Amino acid sequence: NAGVMQNPRHLVRRRGQEARLRCSPMKGHSHVYWYRQLPEEGLKFMVYLQKENIIDESGMPKERFSAEFPKEGPSILRIQQVVRGDSAAYFCASSPRLADPYEQYFGPGTRLTVT
Amino acid sequence: DAKTTQPNSMESNEEEPVHLPCNHSTISGTDYIHWYRQLPSQGPEYVIHGLTSNVNNRMASLAIAEDRKSSTLILHRATLRDAAVYYCILRDGVSNYQLIWGAGTKLIIKP
């Protein structure tokens, strides 16, 4: 049973370019969460999605960031016109059920570097 | 959201037990206590969770104070592979799916 998969693992973008991060949840999981982590800090919640629905995007910056989880295919976190401050590790997690006290399963992360 | 307080770092010798403390004095009755760990350059990994009673699994034990204002993660025999940042997180089991992360405790294992 494959775990959560994220690609690419490392992404380098110049200021102003677009970054597209992909996340494939564990088999059977329909809930996806995206987190951002700056160096030496804990993770910060960004967005929670179910298939074709954004449930909570309260942690997403209002501009340049968007997320989707289509009926088919991986969840995508898109950052338009990247700036240096977007450099961070982005993790996605999946879970089988909403508001379930069981664990969220995390992917290995995508490390975004903006030059 | 209820907050947790953990020491910034702890050291332990290999093959010895490790007790990682967490204070959560504002915990509510529906908050679950979750522990995750993050090895260097990896995604977080679930360790254990509990509500009121002590919990054991193959990775660790979780001891929860009777008033639930604190808890302790116990690694029974630490190995070098247990060196990681350990996060104690509260999550409302009724309405909140978000995991609110603090800075965690960096566990250093000495050979």
Tab-separated table of C-alpha atoms in Angstrom:
chain	number	residue	atom	x	y	z
A	1	ASN	CA	0.000	0.000	0.000
A	2	ALA	CA	1.832	3.065	-1.254
A	3	GLY	CA	2.004	6.026	1.062
A	4	VAL	CA	1.299	9.638	0.242
A	5	MET	CA	3.303	10.681	-2.778
A	6	GLN	CA	4.484	14.165	-3.567
A	7	ASN	CA	6.345	15.453	-6.560
A	8	PRO	CA	8.602	16.995	-7.302
A	9	ARG	CA	10.687	16.528	-4.169
A	10	HIS	CA	12.717	19.612	-4.951
A	11	LEU	CA	11.638	22.546	-7.071
A	12	VAL	CA	13.625	25.631	-7.975
A	13	ARG	CA	11.826	28.615	-9.447
A	14	ARG	CA	12.876	32.149	-10.281
A	15	ARG	CA	10.904	35.034	-8.887
A	16	GLY	CA	7.756	35.564	-10.915
A	17	GLN	CA	7.439	31.998	-12.179
A	18	GLU	CA	4.709	29.563	-11.261
A	19	ALA	CA	5.214	26.592	-8.946
A	20	ARG	CA	2.967	23.561	-9.187
A	21	LEU	CA	3.142	20.949	-6.438
A	22	ARG	CA	1.418	17.585	-6.692
A	23	CYS	CA	0.111	15.235	-4.031
A	24	SER	CA	-1.360	11.769	-4.468
A	25	PRO	CA	-3.104	10.625	-1.281
A	26	MET	CA	-2.990	7.129	0.079
A	27	LYS	CA	-5.289	4.664	-1.611
A	28	GLY	CA	-8.779	4.977	-0.228
A	29	HIS	CA	-8.176	8.411	1.302
A	30	SER	CA	-10.434	11.192	0.084
A	31	HIS	CA	-9.268	14.002	2.373
A	32	VAL	CA	-6.136	16.009	1.605
A	33	TYR	CA	-4.431	18.694	3.686
A	34	TRP	CA	-1.593	20.997	2.679
A	35	TYR	CA	0.897	22.449	5.165
A	36	ARG	CA	3.867	24.780	4.824
A	37	GLN	CA	6.978	24.581	6.944
A	38	LEU	CA	9.635	27.246	7.266
A	39	PRO	CA	13.095	26.252	8.585
A	40	GLU	CA	13.194	25.489	12.325
A	41	GLU	CA	9.426	25.902	12.644
A	42	GLY	CA	6.424	23.628	12.933
A	43	LEU	CA	3.994	23.062	10.095
A	44	LYS	CA	1.331	25.655	9.286
A	45	PHE	CA	-2.034	24.525	7.950
A	46	MET	CA	-2.900	25.927	4.534
A	47	VAL	CA	-5.912	24.169	3.039
A	48	TYR	CA	-8.155	21.141	3.396
A	49	LEU	CA	-9.771	19.533	0.363
A	50	GLN	CA	-12.021	16.670	-0.509
A	51	LYS	CA	-12.564	15.429	-4.030
A	52	GLU	CA	-13.665	18.434	-6.149
A	53	ASN	CA	-14.266	20.572	-3.033
A	54	ILE	CA	-12.276	23.044	-1.003
A	55	ILE	CA	-13.469	22.623	2.564
A	56	ASP	CA	-11.247	25.087	4.382
A	57	GLU	CA	-8.668	27.419	2.895
A	58	SER	CA	-8.306	29.662	5.914
A	59	GLY	CA	-4.538	29.141	6.020
A	60	MET	CA	-3.922	30.034	2.393
A	61	PRO	CA	-2.578	33.456	1.458
A	62	LYS	CA	-5.345	35.368	-0.281
A	63	GLU	CA	-3.369	36.011	-3.442
A	64	ARG	CA	-1.230	33.876	-5.734
A	65	PHE	CA	-2.024	30.568	-3.965
A	66	SER	CA	-4.665	28.096	-5.073
A	67	ALA	CA	-5.387	24.431	-4.533
A	68	GLU	CA	-7.536	21.793	-6.168
A	69	PHE	CA	-8.312	18.125	-5.793
A	70	PRO	CA	-10.020	16.976	-8.991
A	71	LYS	CA	-12.188	13.916	-9.358
A	72	GLU	CA	-9.337	12.172	-11.124
A	73	GLY	CA	-5.667	12.737	-10.474
A	74	PRO	CA	-3.584	14.260	-7.719
A	75	SER	CA	-4.220	17.306	-5.605
A	76	ILE	CA	-2.377	20.370	-6.888
A	77	LEU	CA	-1.070	23.336	-4.925
A	78	ARG	CA	-0.327	26.199	-7.292
A	79	ILE	CA	1.718	29.268	-6.456
A	80	GLN	CA	1.705	31.988	-9.069
A	81	GLN	CA	4.376	34.661	-9.407
A	82	VAL	CA	6.545	33.176	-6.686
A	83	VAL	CA	8.559	35.398	-4.377
A	84	ARG	CA	11.543	34.576	-2.156
A	85	GLY	CA	9.292	34.334	0.881
A	86	ASP	CA	7.524	31.339	-0.678
A	87	SER	CA	10.683	29.261	-0.217
A	88	ALA	CA	9.695	26.515	2.207
A	89	ALA	CA	8.881	22.850	2.485
A	90	TYR	CA	5.304	22.035	1.486
A	91	PHE	CA	3.770	18.885	2.878
A	92	CYS	CA	0.528	17.243	2.052
A	93	ALA	CA	-1.269	14.740	4.225
A	94	SER	CA	-4.267	12.516	3.663
A	95	SER	CA	-6.797	10.838	5.887
A	96	PRO	CA	-9.696	8.518	5.272
A	97	ARG	CA	-12.366	10.439	7.152
A	98	LEU	CA	-13.292	13.925	8.244
A	99	ALA	CA	-12.918	14.934	11.885
A	100	ASP	CA	-11.463	11.584	12.626
A	101	PRO	CA	-9.083	11.459	15.545
A	102	TYR	CA	-6.860	9.045	13.701
A	103	GLU	CA	-3.620	10.123	12.197
A	104	GLN	CA	-3.015	12.091	9.080
A	105	TYR	CA	-0.490	10.443	6.787
A	106	PHE	CA	2.153	12.761	5.415
A	107	GLY	CA	4.101	12.752	2.204
A	108	PRO	CA	7.838	13.432	1.998
A	109	GLY	CA	7.310	17.062	1.045
A	110	THR	CA	8.309	19.350	-1.782
A	111	ARG	CA	11.122	21.748	-1.024
A	112	LEU	CA	10.581	24.921	-2.987
A	113	THR	CA	13.471	27.305	-3.503
A	114	VAL	CA	12.826	30.657	-5.109
A	115	THR	CA	15.901	32.349	-6.521
B	1	ASP	CA	-7.200	26.478	19.783
B	2	ALA	CA	-5.624	24.993	22.855
B	3	LYS	CA	-1.874	25.365	22.920
B	4	THR	CA	0.909	22.990	23.887
B	5	THR	CA	4.263	23.727	25.508
B	6	GLN	CA	7.294	21.515	24.990
B	7	PRO	CA	10.998	21.871	25.799
B	8	ASN	CA	13.037	23.015	22.831
B	9	SER	CA	15.426	20.070	22.999
B	10	MET	CA	16.331	17.011	25.014
B	11	GLU	CA	19.244	14.605	25.029
B	12	SER	CA	19.257	10.944	25.839
B	13	ASN	CA	21.624	8.015	25.629
B	14	GLU	CA	21.045	5.236	23.183
B	15	GLU	CA	19.231	2.184	24.542
B	16	GLU	CA	17.759	4.178	27.439
B	17	PRO	CA	14.126	5.239	27.931
B	18	VAL	CA	13.128	8.758	26.946
B	19	HIS	CA	10.301	10.766	28.473
B	20	LEU	CA	9.156	13.719	26.375
B	21	PRO	CA	6.856	16.073	28.303
B	22	CYS	CA	4.058	18.242	26.964
B	23	ASN	CA	1.921	20.756	28.834
B	24	HIS	CA	-1.565	21.602	27.598
B	25	SER	CA	-3.263	23.360	30.488
B	26	THR	CA	-6.097	24.774	28.323
B	27	ILE	CA	-7.116	21.428	26.855
B	28	SER	CA	-10.850	20.930	26.407
B	29	GLY	CA	-12.851	17.794	26.985
B	30	THR	CA	-13.042	16.902	23.294
B	31	ASP	CA	-9.369	17.491	22.446
B	32	TYR	CA	-7.337	14.487	21.448
B	33	ILE	CA	-3.606	14.500	22.183
B	34	HIS	CA	-1.551	13.557	19.131
B	35	TRP	CA	2.174	13.003	18.844
B	36	TYR	CA	4.019	13.173	15.575
B	37	ARG	CA	7.713	13.126	14.850
B	38	GLN	CA	9.730	14.464	11.974
B	39	LEU	CA	13.056	12.986	11.038
B	40	PRO	CA	15.520	15.287	9.269
B	41	SER	CA	14.400	16.186	5.751
B	42	GLN	CA	11.317	13.988	5.943
B	43	GLY	CA	7.599	14.427	6.339
B	44	PRO	CA	6.019	14.080	9.764
B	45	GLU	CA	5.155	10.618	10.968
B	46	TYR	CA	2.307	9.712	13.285
B	47	VAL	CA	3.475	8.262	16.592
B	48	ILE	CA	0.495	7.897	18.896
B	49	HIS	CA	-2.667	9.596	20.094
B	50	GLY	CA	-4.982	9.405	23.094
B	51	LEU	CA	-7.915	11.047	24.816
B	52	THR	CA	-7.984	10.142	28.500
B	53	SER	CA	-6.388	6.764	29.098
B	54	ASN	CA	-2.754	5.822	28.682
B	55	VAL	CA	-2.021	4.286	25.299
B	56	ASN	CA	0.597	1.878	24.025
B	57	ASN	CA	1.614	0.914	20.521
B	58	ARG	CA	4.644	-0.584	18.864
B	59	MET	CA	6.405	2.760	18.657
B	60	ALA	CA	5.784	4.367	22.036
B	61	SER	CA	3.573	4.846	25.055
B	62	LEU	CA	1.522	7.895	25.915
B	63	ALA	CA	0.923	8.719	29.557
B	64	ILE	CA	-1.859	11.254	30.122
B	65	ALA	CA	-2.213	13.040	33.446
B	66	GLU	CA	-5.450	12.514	35.304
B	67	ASP	CA	-6.473	16.168	34.803
B	68	ARG	CA	-5.315	15.959	31.160
B	69	LYS	CA	-3.302	19.152	31.501
B	70	SER	CA	-0.098	17.366	30.592
B	71	SER	CA	1.110	14.225	28.882
B	72	THR	CA	4.353	12.359	28.343
B	73	LEU	CA	5.526	10.450	25.321
B	74	ILE	CA	7.678	7.500	26.345
B	75	LEU	CA	10.164	5.819	24.055
B	76	HIS	CA	11.106	2.688	25.906
B	77	ARG	CA	14.505	2.135	24.357
B	78	ALA	CA	15.739	4.970	22.212
B	79	THR	CA	17.872	4.239	19.190
B	80	LEU	CA	19.800	6.591	16.941
B	81	ARG	CA	16.907	6.343	14.469
B	82	ASP	CA	14.628	7.995	17.012
B	83	ALA	CA	16.522	11.278	16.720
B	84	ALA	CA	13.870	13.664	15.424
B	85	VAL	CA	11.684	16.618	16.320
B	86	TYR	CA	8.687	15.429	18.328
B	87	TYR	CA	5.480	17.423	18.163
B	88	CYS	CA	2.695	17.293	20.722
B	89	ILE	CA	-0.552	18.470	19.120
B	90	LEU	CA	-4.104	18.894	20.331
B	91	ARG	CA	-6.975	18.338	17.968
B	92	ASP	CA	-10.668	18.779	18.644
B	93	GLY	CA	-12.128	15.390	17.836
B	94	VAL	CA	-15.602	16.809	17.288
B	95	SER	CA	-15.228	19.682	14.887
B	96	ASN	CA	-11.639	20.442	14.040
B	97	TYR	CA	-9.485	18.564	11.581
B	98	GLN	CA	-6.615	21.002	11.651
B	99	LEU	CA	-3.398	20.034	13.339
B	100	ILE	CA	-1.940	23.125	15.025
B	101	TRP	CA	1.795	22.616	15.260
B	102	GLY	CA	4.206	24.162	17.733
B	103	ALA	CA	7.977	24.126	17.415
B	104	GLY	CA	8.318	20.663	18.991
B	105	THR	CA	11.134	19.073	20.963
B	106	LYS	CA	14.336	18.177	19.188
B	107	LEU	CA	15.454	14.819	20.574
B	108	ILE	CA	19.175	14.159	20.399
B	109	ILE	CA	20.339	10.588	20.942
B	110	LYS	CA	23.911	10.070	22.058
B	111	PRO	CA	25.581	6.790	21.102
